[in-house]
mmCIF file of C-alpha atoms in Angstrom:
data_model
loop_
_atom_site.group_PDB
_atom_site.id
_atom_site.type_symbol
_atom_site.label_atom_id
_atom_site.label_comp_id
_atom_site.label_asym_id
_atom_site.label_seq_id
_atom_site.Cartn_x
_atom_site.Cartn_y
_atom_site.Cartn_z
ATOM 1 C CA UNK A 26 7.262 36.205 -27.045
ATOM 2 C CA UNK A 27 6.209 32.564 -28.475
ATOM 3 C CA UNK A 28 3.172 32.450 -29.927
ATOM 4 C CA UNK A 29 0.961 29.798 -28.352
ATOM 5 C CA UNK A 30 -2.329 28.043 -30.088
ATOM 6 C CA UNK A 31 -5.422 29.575 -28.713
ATOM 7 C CA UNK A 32 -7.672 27.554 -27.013
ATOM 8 C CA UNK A 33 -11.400 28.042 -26.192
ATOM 9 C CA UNK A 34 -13.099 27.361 -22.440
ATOM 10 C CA UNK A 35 -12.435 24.089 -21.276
ATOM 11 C CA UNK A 36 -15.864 22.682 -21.664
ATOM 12 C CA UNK A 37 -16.434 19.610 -19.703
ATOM 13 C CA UNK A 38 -17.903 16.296 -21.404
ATOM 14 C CA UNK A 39 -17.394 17.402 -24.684
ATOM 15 C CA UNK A 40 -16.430 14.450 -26.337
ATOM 16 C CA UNK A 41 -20.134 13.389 -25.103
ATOM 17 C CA UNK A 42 -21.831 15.909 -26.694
ATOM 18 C CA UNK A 43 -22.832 15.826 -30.170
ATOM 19 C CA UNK A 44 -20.147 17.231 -32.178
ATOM 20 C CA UNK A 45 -19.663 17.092 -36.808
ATOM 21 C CA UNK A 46 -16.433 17.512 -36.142
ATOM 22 C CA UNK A 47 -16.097 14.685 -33.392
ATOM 23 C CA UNK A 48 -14.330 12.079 -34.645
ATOM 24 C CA UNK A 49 -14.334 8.150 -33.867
ATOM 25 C CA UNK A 50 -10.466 8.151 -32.131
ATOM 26 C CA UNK A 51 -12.341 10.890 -29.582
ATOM 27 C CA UNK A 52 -14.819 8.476 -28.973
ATOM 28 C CA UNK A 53 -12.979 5.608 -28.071
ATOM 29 C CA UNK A 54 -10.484 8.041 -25.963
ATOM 30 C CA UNK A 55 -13.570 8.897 -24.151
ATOM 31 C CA UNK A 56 -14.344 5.259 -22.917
ATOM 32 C CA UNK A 57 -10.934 4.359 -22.220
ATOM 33 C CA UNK A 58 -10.661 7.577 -19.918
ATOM 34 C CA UNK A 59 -13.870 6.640 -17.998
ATOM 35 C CA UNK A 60 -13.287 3.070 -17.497
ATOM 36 C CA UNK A 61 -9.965 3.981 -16.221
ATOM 37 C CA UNK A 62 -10.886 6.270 -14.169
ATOM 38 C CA UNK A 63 -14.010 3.810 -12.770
ATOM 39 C CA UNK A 64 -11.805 0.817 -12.916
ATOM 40 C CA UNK A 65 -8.953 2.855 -10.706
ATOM 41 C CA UNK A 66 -11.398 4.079 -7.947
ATOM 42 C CA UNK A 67 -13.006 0.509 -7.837
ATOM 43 C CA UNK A 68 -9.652 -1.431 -7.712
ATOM 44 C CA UNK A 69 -8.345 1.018 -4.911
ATOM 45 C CA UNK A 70 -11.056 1.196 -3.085
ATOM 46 C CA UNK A 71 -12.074 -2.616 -2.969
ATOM 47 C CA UNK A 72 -8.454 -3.937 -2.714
ATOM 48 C CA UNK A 73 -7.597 -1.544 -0.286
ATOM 49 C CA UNK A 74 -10.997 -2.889 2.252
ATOM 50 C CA UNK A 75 -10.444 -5.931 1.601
ATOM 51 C CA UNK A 76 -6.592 -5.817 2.303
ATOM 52 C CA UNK A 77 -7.691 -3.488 5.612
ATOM 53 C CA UNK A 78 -10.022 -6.363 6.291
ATOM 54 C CA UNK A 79 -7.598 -9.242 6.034
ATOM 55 C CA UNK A 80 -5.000 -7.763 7.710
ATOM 56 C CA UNK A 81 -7.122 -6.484 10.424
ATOM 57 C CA UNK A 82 -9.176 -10.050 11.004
ATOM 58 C CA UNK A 83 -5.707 -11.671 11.254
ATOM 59 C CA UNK A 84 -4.534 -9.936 13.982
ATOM 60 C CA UNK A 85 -7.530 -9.990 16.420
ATOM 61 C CA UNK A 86 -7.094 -13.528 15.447
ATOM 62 C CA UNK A 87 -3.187 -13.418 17.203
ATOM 63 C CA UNK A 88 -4.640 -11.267 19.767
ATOM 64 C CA UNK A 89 -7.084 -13.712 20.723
ATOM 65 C CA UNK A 90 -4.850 -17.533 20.477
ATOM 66 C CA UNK A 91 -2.030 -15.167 22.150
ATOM 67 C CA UNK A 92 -2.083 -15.368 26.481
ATOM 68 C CA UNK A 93 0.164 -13.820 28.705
ATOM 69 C CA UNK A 94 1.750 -15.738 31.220
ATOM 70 C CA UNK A 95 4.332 -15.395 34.186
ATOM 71 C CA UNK A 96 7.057 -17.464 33.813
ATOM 72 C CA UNK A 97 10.046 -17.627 36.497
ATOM 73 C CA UNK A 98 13.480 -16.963 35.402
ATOM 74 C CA UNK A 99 15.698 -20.207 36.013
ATOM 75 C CA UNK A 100 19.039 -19.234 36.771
ATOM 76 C CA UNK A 101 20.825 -16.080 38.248
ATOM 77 C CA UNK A 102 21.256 -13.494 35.562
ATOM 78 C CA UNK A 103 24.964 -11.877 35.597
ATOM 79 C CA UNK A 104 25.266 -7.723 35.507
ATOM 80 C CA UNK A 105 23.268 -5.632 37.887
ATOM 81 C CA UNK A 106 21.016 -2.863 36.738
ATOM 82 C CA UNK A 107 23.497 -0.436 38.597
ATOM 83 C CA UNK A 108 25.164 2.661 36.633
ATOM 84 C CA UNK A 109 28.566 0.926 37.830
ATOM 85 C CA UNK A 110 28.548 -2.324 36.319
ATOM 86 C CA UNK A 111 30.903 -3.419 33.284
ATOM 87 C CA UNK A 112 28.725 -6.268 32.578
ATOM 88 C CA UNK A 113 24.797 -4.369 30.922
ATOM 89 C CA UNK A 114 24.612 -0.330 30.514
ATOM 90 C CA UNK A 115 21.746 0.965 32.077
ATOM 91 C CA UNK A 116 18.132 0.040 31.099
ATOM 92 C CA UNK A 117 20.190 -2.507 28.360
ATOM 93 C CA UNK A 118 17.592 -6.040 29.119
ATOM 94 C CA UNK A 119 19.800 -10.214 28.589
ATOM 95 C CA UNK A 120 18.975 -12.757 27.354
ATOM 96 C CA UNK A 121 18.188 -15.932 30.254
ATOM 97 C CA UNK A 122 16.273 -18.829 30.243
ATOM 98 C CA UNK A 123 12.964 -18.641 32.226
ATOM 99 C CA UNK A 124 10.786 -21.644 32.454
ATOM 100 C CA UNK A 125 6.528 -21.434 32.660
ATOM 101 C CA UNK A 126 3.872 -23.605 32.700
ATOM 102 C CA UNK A 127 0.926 -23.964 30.334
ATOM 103 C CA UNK A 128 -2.807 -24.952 31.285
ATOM 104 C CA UNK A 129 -2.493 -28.570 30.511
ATOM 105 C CA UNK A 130 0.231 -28.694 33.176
ATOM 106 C CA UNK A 131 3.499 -29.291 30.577
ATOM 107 C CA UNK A 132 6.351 -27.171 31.708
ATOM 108 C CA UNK A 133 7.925 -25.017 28.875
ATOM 109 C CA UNK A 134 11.645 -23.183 28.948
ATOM 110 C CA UNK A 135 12.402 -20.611 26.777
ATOM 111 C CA UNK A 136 15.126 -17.248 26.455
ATOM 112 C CA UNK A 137 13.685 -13.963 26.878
ATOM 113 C CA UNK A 138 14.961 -10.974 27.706
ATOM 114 C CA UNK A 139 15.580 -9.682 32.067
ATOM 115 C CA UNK A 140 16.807 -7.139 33.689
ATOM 116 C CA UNK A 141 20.404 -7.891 34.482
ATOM 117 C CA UNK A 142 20.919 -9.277 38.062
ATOM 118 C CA UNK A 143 17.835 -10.750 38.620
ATOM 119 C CA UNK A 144 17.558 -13.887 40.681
ATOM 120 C CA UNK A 145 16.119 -17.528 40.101
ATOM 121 C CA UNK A 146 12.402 -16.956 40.412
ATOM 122 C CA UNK A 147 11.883 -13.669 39.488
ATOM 123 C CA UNK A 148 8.807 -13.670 37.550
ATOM 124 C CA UNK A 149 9.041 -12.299 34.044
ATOM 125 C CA UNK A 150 5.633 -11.734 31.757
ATOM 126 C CA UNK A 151 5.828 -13.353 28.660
ATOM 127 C CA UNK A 152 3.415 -14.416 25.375
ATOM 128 C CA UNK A 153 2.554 -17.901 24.195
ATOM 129 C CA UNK A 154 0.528 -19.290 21.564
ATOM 130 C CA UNK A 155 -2.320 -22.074 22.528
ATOM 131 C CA UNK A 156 0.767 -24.820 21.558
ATOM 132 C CA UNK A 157 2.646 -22.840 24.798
ATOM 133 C CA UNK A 158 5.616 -21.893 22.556
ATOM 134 C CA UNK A 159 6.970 -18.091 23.273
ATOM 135 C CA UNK A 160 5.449 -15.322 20.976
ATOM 136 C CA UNK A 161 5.883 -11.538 20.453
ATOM 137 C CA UNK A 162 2.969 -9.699 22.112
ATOM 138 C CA UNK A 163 -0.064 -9.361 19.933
ATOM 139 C CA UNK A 164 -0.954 -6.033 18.417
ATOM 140 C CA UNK A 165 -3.301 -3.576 20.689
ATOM 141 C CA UNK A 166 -6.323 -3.040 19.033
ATOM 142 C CA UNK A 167 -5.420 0.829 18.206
ATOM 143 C CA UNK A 168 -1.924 -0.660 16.704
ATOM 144 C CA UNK A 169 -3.591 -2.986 14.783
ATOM 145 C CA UNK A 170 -6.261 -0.686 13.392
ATOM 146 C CA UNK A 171 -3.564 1.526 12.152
ATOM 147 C CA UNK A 172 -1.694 -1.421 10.308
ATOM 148 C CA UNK A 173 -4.711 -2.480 9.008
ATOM 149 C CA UNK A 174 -5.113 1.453 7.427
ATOM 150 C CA UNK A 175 -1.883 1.957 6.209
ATOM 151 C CA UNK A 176 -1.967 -1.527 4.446
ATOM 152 C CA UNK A 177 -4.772 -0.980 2.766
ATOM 153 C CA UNK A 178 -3.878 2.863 1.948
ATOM 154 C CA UNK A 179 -1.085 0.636 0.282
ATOM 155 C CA UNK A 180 -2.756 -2.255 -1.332
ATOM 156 C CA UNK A 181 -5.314 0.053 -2.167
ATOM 157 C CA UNK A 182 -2.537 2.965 -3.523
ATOM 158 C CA UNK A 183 -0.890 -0.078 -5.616
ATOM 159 C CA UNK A 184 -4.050 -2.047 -7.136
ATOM 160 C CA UNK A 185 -5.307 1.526 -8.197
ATOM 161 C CA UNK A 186 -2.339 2.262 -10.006
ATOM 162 C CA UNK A 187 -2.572 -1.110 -12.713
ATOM 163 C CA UNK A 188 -5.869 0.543 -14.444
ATOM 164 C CA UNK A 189 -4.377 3.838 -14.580
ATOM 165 C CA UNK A 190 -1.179 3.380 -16.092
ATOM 166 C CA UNK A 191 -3.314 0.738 -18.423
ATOM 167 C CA UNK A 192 -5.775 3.612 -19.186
ATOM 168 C CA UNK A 193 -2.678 6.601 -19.604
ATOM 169 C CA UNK A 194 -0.808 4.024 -21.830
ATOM 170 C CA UNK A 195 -3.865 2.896 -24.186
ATOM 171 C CA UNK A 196 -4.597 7.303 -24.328
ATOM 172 C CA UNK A 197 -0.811 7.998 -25.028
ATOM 173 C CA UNK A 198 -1.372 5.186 -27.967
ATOM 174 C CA UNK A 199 -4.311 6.854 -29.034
ATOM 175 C CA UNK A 200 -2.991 10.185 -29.280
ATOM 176 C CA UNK A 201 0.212 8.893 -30.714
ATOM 177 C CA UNK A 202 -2.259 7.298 -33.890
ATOM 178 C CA UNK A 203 -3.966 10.553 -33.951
ATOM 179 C CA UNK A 204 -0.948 13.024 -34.665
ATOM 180 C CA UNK A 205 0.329 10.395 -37.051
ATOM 181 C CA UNK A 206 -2.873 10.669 -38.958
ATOM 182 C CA UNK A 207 -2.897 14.593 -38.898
ATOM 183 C CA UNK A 208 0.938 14.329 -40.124
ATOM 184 C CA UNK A 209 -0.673 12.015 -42.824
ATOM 185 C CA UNK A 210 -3.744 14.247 -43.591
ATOM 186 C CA UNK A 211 -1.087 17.590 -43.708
ATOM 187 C CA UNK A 212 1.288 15.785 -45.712
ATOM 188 C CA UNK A 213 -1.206 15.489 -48.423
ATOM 189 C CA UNK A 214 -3.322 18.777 -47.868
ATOM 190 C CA UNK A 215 -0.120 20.948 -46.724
ATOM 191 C CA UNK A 216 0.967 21.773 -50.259
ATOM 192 C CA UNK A 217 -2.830 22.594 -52.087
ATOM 193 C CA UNK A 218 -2.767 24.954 -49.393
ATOM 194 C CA UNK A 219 0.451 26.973 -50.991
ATOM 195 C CA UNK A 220 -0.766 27.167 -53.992
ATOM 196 C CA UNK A 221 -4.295 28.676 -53.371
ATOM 197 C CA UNK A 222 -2.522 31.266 -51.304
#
């Protein structure tokens, strides 16, 4: 059975408390584990908002410039939405060209995907900016909501992590100097101990 060092309570805050025995190195360990503990909730939690916030602005932004409109498909659209045709399997949308008009009057063409076999004039909803150009529909506000979130879980997950590794580094360093100087100390007190015993 290996022996292990014995170790008291944990006792919270100690290196706060007034201690002989506490030395400077514990001191400055202390700081560096509080400011890198305040500095990773504060990074995290402000990057993350603001992040959440950006994202979130910017799309109610493309939800609002964004308008549907019903444009008319131009041509006649091969394939048939029939379980027997060679041409589209079934529910599979083409791609046709469908022309619309925007509220200055200026006709606009574009491709977008149909249901195969559908004639000239079959109206077809699709998304344009305020220049008229075709757009992907704009995020619901629930979708966009939840984007927002998990960005800023994300942002929020990665800006926390500089102070932390910062603070675990500068500790590791700390404790690295610290055994270094208890090899030091027991390299020179090691051997009076033999010969008192």
């Amino acid at each position: 059975m290996p022996l292990k060092a014995f170790r008291g309570p944990k006792v919270w805050l100690w290196r706060w408390r007034r201690n002989p025995l506490k030395r400077r190195a514990d001191v400055v360990e202390a700081w560096v584990v509080l400011g890198a503990c305040v500095l990773t909730v504060l990074a995290g939690v402000l990057a993350g908002l603001a992040a959440a916030g950006s994202v979130e602005d910017g799309l109610a932004r493309e939800r609002a410039a964004r308008r549907p409109v019903v444009a008319r498909v131009e041509a006649w659209v091969p394939g048939s939405s029939s379980p027997h045709s060679s041409h589209a399997s079934a529910g599979e949308r083409v791609w046709t060209r469908v022309r619309w008009t925007v509220p200055d009057g200026s006709p606009h063409t574009g491709q977008v995907r149909v249901e195969p076999g559908s004639k000239p004039g079959t109206p077809v909803a699709v998304w344009t900016d305020p220049q008229g150009n075709l757009v992907s529909p704009p995020a619901t506000a629930s979708e966009a909501a939840f984007r927002a979130t998990l960005i800023g879980l994300l942002v929020g997950a990665g800006a926390a992590a500089v102070p932390l590794v910062a603070g675990l580094t500068v500790r590791g360093r700390l404790e690295r100097r610290r055994m270094d100087a208890w090899d030091t100390e027991w390299s020179r007190l090691g051997p009076q101990w033999g010969r008192m015993v």
